[in-house]
Amino acid sequence: MFSVYNSYSSLVSALYNYLIGVFSYYYLAVLSVVLFLFISYRFPYCYSPYLFSVFLLTVVFSCFISMFFRRVCSNFEEFFSGFVPVGTPLYICPLVCLAETISFLIRPFVLIFRPFINISLGCFGAVALSNFCFTNSIWLLILCLVFFYEVFVALVHWFIVTNILAFSIDH
């Protein structure tokens, strides 16, 4: 009746129950690696555009493709019926289906390009601001504020990637 949890297992269980919920712990591990990479790029000398693009293509894109194949292979009709939401009037069904198809085709590009562009620009912007620190010390305060802003941006992009992948299960 009473289970003993340490702080790590209760944290993982809370993340699993509130954020992931419908996936396995393996998926939680993959998303934790994505979060760690997004956060680690906020620190100096950790950013590599090549490694980041390869990571996004191999991990994030492959997660999307694997969920796509899982849905298509498990239930073909349910996958395509998800392109027309329940309750859609018949006269706009073709347009809604077209819009949902375009949305589904754009999702993998959003998963790759959006974090790459925004996190890369944040890294390059922090480098440009850090060069100003040599001229005036007020720039160091601004750089600290930019650091916390960029950590927030990294968390938001992780949340976006997680939600797009979660939304791809049903649509």
PDB file of C-alpha atoms in Angstrom:
ATOM      1  CA  MET A   1       0.000   0.000   0.000  1.00  0.00           C
ATOM      2  CA  PHE A   2       2.759   2.429   0.867  1.00  0.00           C
ATOM      3  CA  SER A   3       5.488   2.756  -1.698  1.00  0.00           C
ATOM      4  CA  VAL A   4       8.866   4.226  -1.008  1.00  0.00           C
ATOM      5  CA  TYR A   5       9.983   6.710  -3.643  1.00  0.00           C
ATOM      6  CA  ASN A   6      13.162   8.646  -3.727  1.00  0.00           C
ATOM      7  CA  SER A   7      13.151  12.170  -5.088  1.00  0.00           C
ATOM      8  CA  TYR A   8      14.412  11.136  -8.532  1.00  0.00           C
ATOM      9  CA  SER A   9      11.745   8.506  -9.138  1.00  0.00           C
ATOM     10  CA  SER A  10       8.980  10.787  -7.918  1.00  0.00           C
ATOM     11  CA  LEU A  11      10.241  13.546 -10.229  1.00  0.00           C
ATOM     12  CA  VAL A  12      10.298  11.153 -13.187  1.00  0.00           C
ATOM     13  CA  SER A  13       6.836   9.863 -12.284  1.00  0.00           C
ATOM     14  CA  ALA A  14       5.474  13.396 -12.011  1.00  0.00           C
ATOM     15  CA  LEU A  15       6.965  14.337 -15.388  1.00  0.00           C
ATOM     16  CA  TYR A  16       5.564  11.183 -16.914  1.00  0.00           C
ATOM     17  CA  ASN A  17       2.067  11.646 -15.467  1.00  0.00           C
ATOM     18  CA  TYR A  18       1.649  15.350 -16.183  1.00  0.00           C
ATOM     19  CA  LEU A  19       3.621  15.958 -19.372  1.00  0.00           C
ATOM     20  CA  ILE A  20       3.979  12.737 -21.289  1.00  0.00           C
ATOM     21  CA  GLY A  21       1.208  10.485 -19.985  1.00  0.00           C
ATOM     22  CA  VAL A  22       0.464   8.492 -23.106  1.00  0.00           C
ATOM     23  CA  PHE A  23       4.007   7.442 -23.968  1.00  0.00           C
ATOM     24  CA  SER A  24       6.511   5.047 -22.515  1.00  0.00           C
ATOM     25  CA  TYR A  25       9.450   5.883 -20.296  1.00  0.00           C
ATOM     26  CA  TYR A  26      11.703   5.448 -23.335  1.00  0.00           C
ATOM     27  CA  TYR A  27       9.991   8.395 -24.948  1.00  0.00           C
ATOM     28  CA  LEU A  28      10.465  10.351 -21.728  1.00  0.00           C
ATOM     29  CA  ALA A  29      14.178   9.541 -21.871  1.00  0.00           C
ATOM     30  CA  VAL A  30      14.412  10.824 -25.453  1.00  0.00           C
ATOM     31  CA  LEU A  31      12.580  14.026 -24.549  1.00  0.00           C
ATOM     32  CA  SER A  32      14.833  14.459 -21.514  1.00  0.00           C
ATOM     33  CA  VAL A  33      17.877  14.277 -23.784  1.00  0.00           C
ATOM     34  CA  VAL A  34      16.280  16.888 -26.059  1.00  0.00           C
ATOM     35  CA  LEU A  35      15.655  19.143 -23.051  1.00  0.00           C
ATOM     36  CA  PHE A  36      19.213  18.656 -21.802  1.00  0.00           C
ATOM     37  CA  LEU A  37      20.625  19.589 -25.211  1.00  0.00           C
ATOM     38  CA  PHE A  38      18.408  22.672 -25.529  1.00  0.00           C
ATOM     39  CA  ILE A  39      19.442  23.855 -22.051  1.00  0.00           C
ATOM     40  CA  SER A  40      23.130  23.004 -22.482  1.00  0.00           C
ATOM     41  CA  TYR A  41      23.367  25.236 -25.543  1.00  0.00           C
ATOM     42  CA  ARG A  42      22.770  28.207 -23.260  1.00  0.00           C
ATOM     43  CA  PHE A  43      26.273  27.851 -21.823  1.00  0.00           C
ATOM     44  CA  PRO A  44      29.413  29.129 -23.564  1.00  0.00           C
ATOM     45  CA  TYR A  45      31.349  26.841 -25.898  1.00  0.00           C
ATOM     46  CA  CYS A  46      28.678  24.147 -25.948  1.00  0.00           C
ATOM     47  CA  TYR A  47      26.954  25.125 -29.191  1.00  0.00           C
ATOM     48  CA  SER A  48      27.797  23.339 -32.418  1.00  0.00           C
ATOM     49  CA  PRO A  49      25.512  24.011 -35.402  1.00  0.00           C
ATOM     50  CA  TYR A  50      26.519  20.772 -37.080  1.00  0.00           C
ATOM     51  CA  LEU A  51      25.891  18.639 -33.984  1.00  0.00           C
ATOM     52  CA  PHE A  52      22.620  20.429 -33.314  1.00  0.00           C
ATOM     53  CA  SER A  53      21.313  19.909 -36.850  1.00  0.00           C
ATOM     54  CA  VAL A  54      22.396  16.262 -36.856  1.00  0.00           C
ATOM     55  CA  PHE A  55      20.732  15.761 -33.470  1.00  0.00           C
ATOM     56  CA  LEU A  56      17.490  17.347 -34.634  1.00  0.00           C
ATOM     57  CA  LEU A  57      17.448  15.241 -37.788  1.00  0.00           C
ATOM     58  CA  THR A  58      18.353  11.955 -36.150  1.00  0.00           C
ATOM     59  CA  VAL A  59      16.414  12.182 -32.897  1.00  0.00           C
ATOM     60  CA  VAL A  60      13.496  14.590 -33.265  1.00  0.00           C
ATOM     61  CA  PHE A  61      12.707  13.868 -36.910  1.00  0.00           C
ATOM     62  CA  SER A  62      13.011  10.121 -36.366  1.00  0.00           C
ATOM     63  CA  CYS A  63      10.574  10.374 -33.428  1.00  0.00           C
ATOM     64  CA  PHE A  64       8.036  12.009 -35.720  1.00  0.00           C
ATOM     65  CA  ILE A  65       8.599   9.498 -38.521  1.00  0.00           C
ATOM     66  CA  SER A  66       8.378   6.534 -36.148  1.00  0.00           C
ATOM     67  CA  MET A  67       5.061   7.800 -34.769  1.00  0.00           C
ATOM     68  CA  PHE A  68       3.832   8.341 -38.316  1.00  0.00           C
ATOM     69  CA  PHE A  69       4.679   4.772 -39.343  1.00  0.00           C
ATOM     70  CA  ARG A  70       3.258   3.380 -36.115  1.00  0.00           C
ATOM     71  CA  ARG A  71      -0.064   5.094 -36.749  1.00  0.00           C
ATOM     72  CA  VAL A  72      -0.206   4.192 -40.434  1.00  0.00           C
ATOM     73  CA  CYS A  73       0.749   0.550 -39.891  1.00  0.00           C
ATOM     74  CA  SER A  74      -1.418  -0.044 -36.821  1.00  0.00           C
ATOM     75  CA  ASN A  75      -4.681   1.396 -38.140  1.00  0.00           C
ATOM     76  CA  PHE A  76      -4.658   2.859 -41.631  1.00  0.00           C
ATOM     77  CA  GLU A  77      -8.290   4.013 -41.642  1.00  0.00           C
ATOM     78  CA  GLU A  78      -8.068   5.703 -38.245  1.00  0.00           C
ATOM     79  CA  PHE A  79      -4.996   7.636 -39.354  1.00  0.00           C
ATOM     80  CA  PHE A  80      -6.720   9.149 -42.379  1.00  0.00           C
ATOM     81  CA  SER A  81     -10.026   9.647 -40.584  1.00  0.00           C
ATOM     82  CA  GLY A  82      -8.180  11.915 -38.141  1.00  0.00           C
ATOM     83  CA  PHE A  83      -7.716  14.445 -40.933  1.00  0.00           C
ATOM     84  CA  VAL A  84     -11.413  15.340 -40.736  1.00  0.00           C
ATOM     85  CA  PRO A  85     -12.456  16.185 -37.163  1.00  0.00           C
ATOM     86  CA  VAL A  86     -15.742  14.879 -35.807  1.00  0.00           C
ATOM     87  CA  GLY A  87     -18.595  17.315 -36.350  1.00  0.00           C
ATOM     88  CA  THR A  88     -17.170  18.960 -39.468  1.00  0.00           C
ATOM     89  CA  PRO A  89     -19.957  19.962 -41.888  1.00  0.00           C
ATOM     90  CA  LEU A  90     -19.900  17.918 -45.078  1.00  0.00           C
ATOM     91  CA  TYR A  91     -19.592  20.920 -47.390  1.00  0.00           C
ATOM     92  CA  ILE A  92     -16.208  21.937 -45.921  1.00  0.00           C
ATOM     93  CA  CYS A  93     -14.796  18.437 -45.345  1.00  0.00           C
ATOM     94  CA  PRO A  94     -12.510  18.542 -48.414  1.00  0.00           C
ATOM     95  CA  LEU A  95     -11.030  21.876 -47.344  1.00  0.00           C
ATOM     96  CA  VAL A  96     -10.543  20.742 -43.740  1.00  0.00           C
ATOM     97  CA  CYS A  97      -8.921  17.519 -44.944  1.00  0.00           C
ATOM     98  CA  LEU A  98      -6.599  19.508 -47.197  1.00  0.00           C
ATOM     99  CA  ALA A  99      -5.689  21.892 -44.366  1.00  0.00           C
ATOM    100  CA  GLU A 100      -5.012  19.008 -41.955  1.00  0.00           C
ATOM    101  CA  THR A 101      -2.887  17.234 -44.573  1.00  0.00           C
ATOM    102  CA  ILE A 102      -0.799  20.356 -45.166  1.00  0.00           C
ATOM    103  CA  SER A 103      -0.488  20.824 -41.403  1.00  0.00           C
ATOM    104  CA  PHE A 104       0.707  17.239 -41.018  1.00  0.00           C
ATOM    105  CA  LEU A 105       3.276  17.671 -43.802  1.00  0.00           C
ATOM    106  CA  ILE A 106       4.621  20.904 -42.266  1.00  0.00           C
ATOM    107  CA  ARG A 107       5.027  19.511 -38.728  1.00  0.00           C
ATOM    108  CA  PRO A 108       8.399  17.788 -39.244  1.00  0.00           C
ATOM    109  CA  PHE A 109       9.872  20.957 -40.725  1.00  0.00           C
ATOM    110  CA  VAL A 110       8.592  22.987 -37.769  1.00  0.00           C
ATOM    111  CA  LEU A 111      10.122  20.409 -35.433  1.00  0.00           C
ATOM    112  CA  ILE A 112      13.538  20.868 -37.033  1.00  0.00           C
ATOM    113  CA  PHE A 113      13.771  24.449 -38.288  1.00  0.00           C
ATOM    114  CA  ARG A 114      12.107  26.355 -35.463  1.00  0.00           C
ATOM    115  CA  PRO A 115      14.390  25.180 -32.624  1.00  0.00           C
ATOM    116  CA  PHE A 116      17.440  25.308 -34.878  1.00  0.00           C
ATOM    117  CA  ILE A 117      16.855  28.894 -35.988  1.00  0.00           C
ATOM    118  CA  ASN A 118      15.795  30.320 -32.634  1.00  0.00           C
ATOM    119  CA  ILE A 119      18.388  28.579 -30.468  1.00  0.00           C
ATOM    120  CA  SER A 120      21.145  29.281 -32.998  1.00  0.00           C
ATOM    121  CA  LEU A 121      20.233  32.963 -33.151  1.00  0.00           C
ATOM    122  CA  GLY A 122      20.215  33.056 -29.359  1.00  0.00           C
ATOM    123  CA  CYS A 123      23.725  31.590 -29.229  1.00  0.00           C
ATOM    124  CA  PHE A 124      25.082  33.966 -31.859  1.00  0.00           C
ATOM    125  CA  GLY A 125      23.349  36.920 -30.200  1.00  0.00           C
ATOM    126  CA  ALA A 126      24.882  36.032 -26.837  1.00  0.00           C
ATOM    127  CA  VAL A 127      28.318  35.926 -28.476  1.00  0.00           C
ATOM    128  CA  ALA A 128      27.755  39.363 -29.988  1.00  0.00           C
ATOM    129  CA  LEU A 129      26.601  40.772 -26.650  1.00  0.00           C
ATOM    130  CA  SER A 130      29.501  39.213 -24.781  1.00  0.00           C
ATOM    131  CA  ASN A 131      31.923  41.113 -27.009  1.00  0.00           C
ATOM    132  CA  PHE A 132      30.410  44.344 -25.661  1.00  0.00           C
ATOM    133  CA  CYS A 133      31.255  43.286 -22.091  1.00  0.00           C
ATOM    134  CA  PHE A 134      34.831  44.397 -22.684  1.00  0.00           C
ATOM    135  CA  THR A 135      33.734  47.993 -23.257  1.00  0.00           C
ATOM    136  CA  ASN A 136      31.267  48.478 -20.399  1.00  0.00           C
ATOM    137  CA  SER A 137      30.264  46.335 -17.434  1.00  0.00           C
ATOM    138  CA  ILE A 138      26.555  47.118 -17.832  1.00  0.00           C
ATOM    139  CA  TRP A 139      26.593  44.730 -20.790  1.00  0.00           C
ATOM    140  CA  LEU A 140      27.372  41.903 -18.356  1.00  0.00           C
ATOM    141  CA  LEU A 141      24.064  42.543 -16.594  1.00  0.00           C
ATOM    142  CA  ILE A 142      22.280  42.602 -19.935  1.00  0.00           C
ATOM    143  CA  LEU A 143      24.020  39.361 -20.876  1.00  0.00           C
ATOM    144  CA  CYS A 144      22.794  37.725 -17.658  1.00  0.00           C
ATOM    145  CA  LEU A 145      19.234  38.796 -18.466  1.00  0.00           C
ATOM    146  CA  VAL A 146      19.609  37.442 -21.997  1.00  0.00           C
ATOM    147  CA  PHE A 147      20.864  34.148 -20.541  1.00  0.00           C
ATOM    148  CA  PHE A 148      17.704  33.653 -18.487  1.00  0.00           C
ATOM    149  CA  TYR A 149      15.575  34.714 -21.439  1.00  0.00           C
ATOM    150  CA  GLU A 150      17.324  32.155 -23.636  1.00  0.00           C
ATOM    151  CA  VAL A 151      16.813  29.428 -21.025  1.00  0.00           C
ATOM    152  CA  PHE A 152      13.123  30.292 -21.155  1.00  0.00           C
ATOM    153  CA  VAL A 153      13.212  30.135 -24.975  1.00  0.00           C
ATOM    154  CA  ALA A 154      14.869  26.705 -24.793  1.00  0.00           C
ATOM    155  CA  LEU A 155      12.156  25.463 -22.422  1.00  0.00           C
ATOM    156  CA  VAL A 156       9.443  26.845 -24.695  1.00  0.00           C
ATOM    157  CA  HIS A 157      10.954  25.112 -27.721  1.00  0.00           C
ATOM    158  CA  TRP A 158      11.192  21.853 -25.817  1.00  0.00           C
ATOM    159  CA  PHE A 159       7.522  22.250 -24.893  1.00  0.00           C
ATOM    160  CA  ILE A 160       6.642  22.955 -28.536  1.00  0.00           C
ATOM    161  CA  VAL A 161       8.535  19.871 -29.745  1.00  0.00           C
ATOM    162  CA  THR A 162       6.856  17.748 -27.070  1.00  0.00           C
ATOM    163  CA  ASN A 163       3.388  19.029 -27.928  1.00  0.00           C
ATOM    164  CA  ILE A 164       3.813  18.673 -31.684  1.00  0.00           C
ATOM    165  CA  LEU A 165       4.938  15.088 -31.206  1.00  0.00           C
ATOM    166  CA  ALA A 166       2.071  14.453 -28.771  1.00  0.00           C
ATOM    167  CA  PHE A 167      -0.429  16.053 -31.155  1.00  0.00           C
ATOM    168  CA  SER A 168       0.886  13.828 -33.952  1.00  0.00           C
ATOM    169  CA  ILE A 169      -0.408  10.767 -32.135  1.00  0.00           C
ATOM    170  CA  ASP A 170      -4.048  11.671 -32.696  1.00  0.00           C
ATOM    171  CA  HIS A 171      -3.819  13.774 -35.856  1.00  0.00           C
TER     172      HIS A 171
END
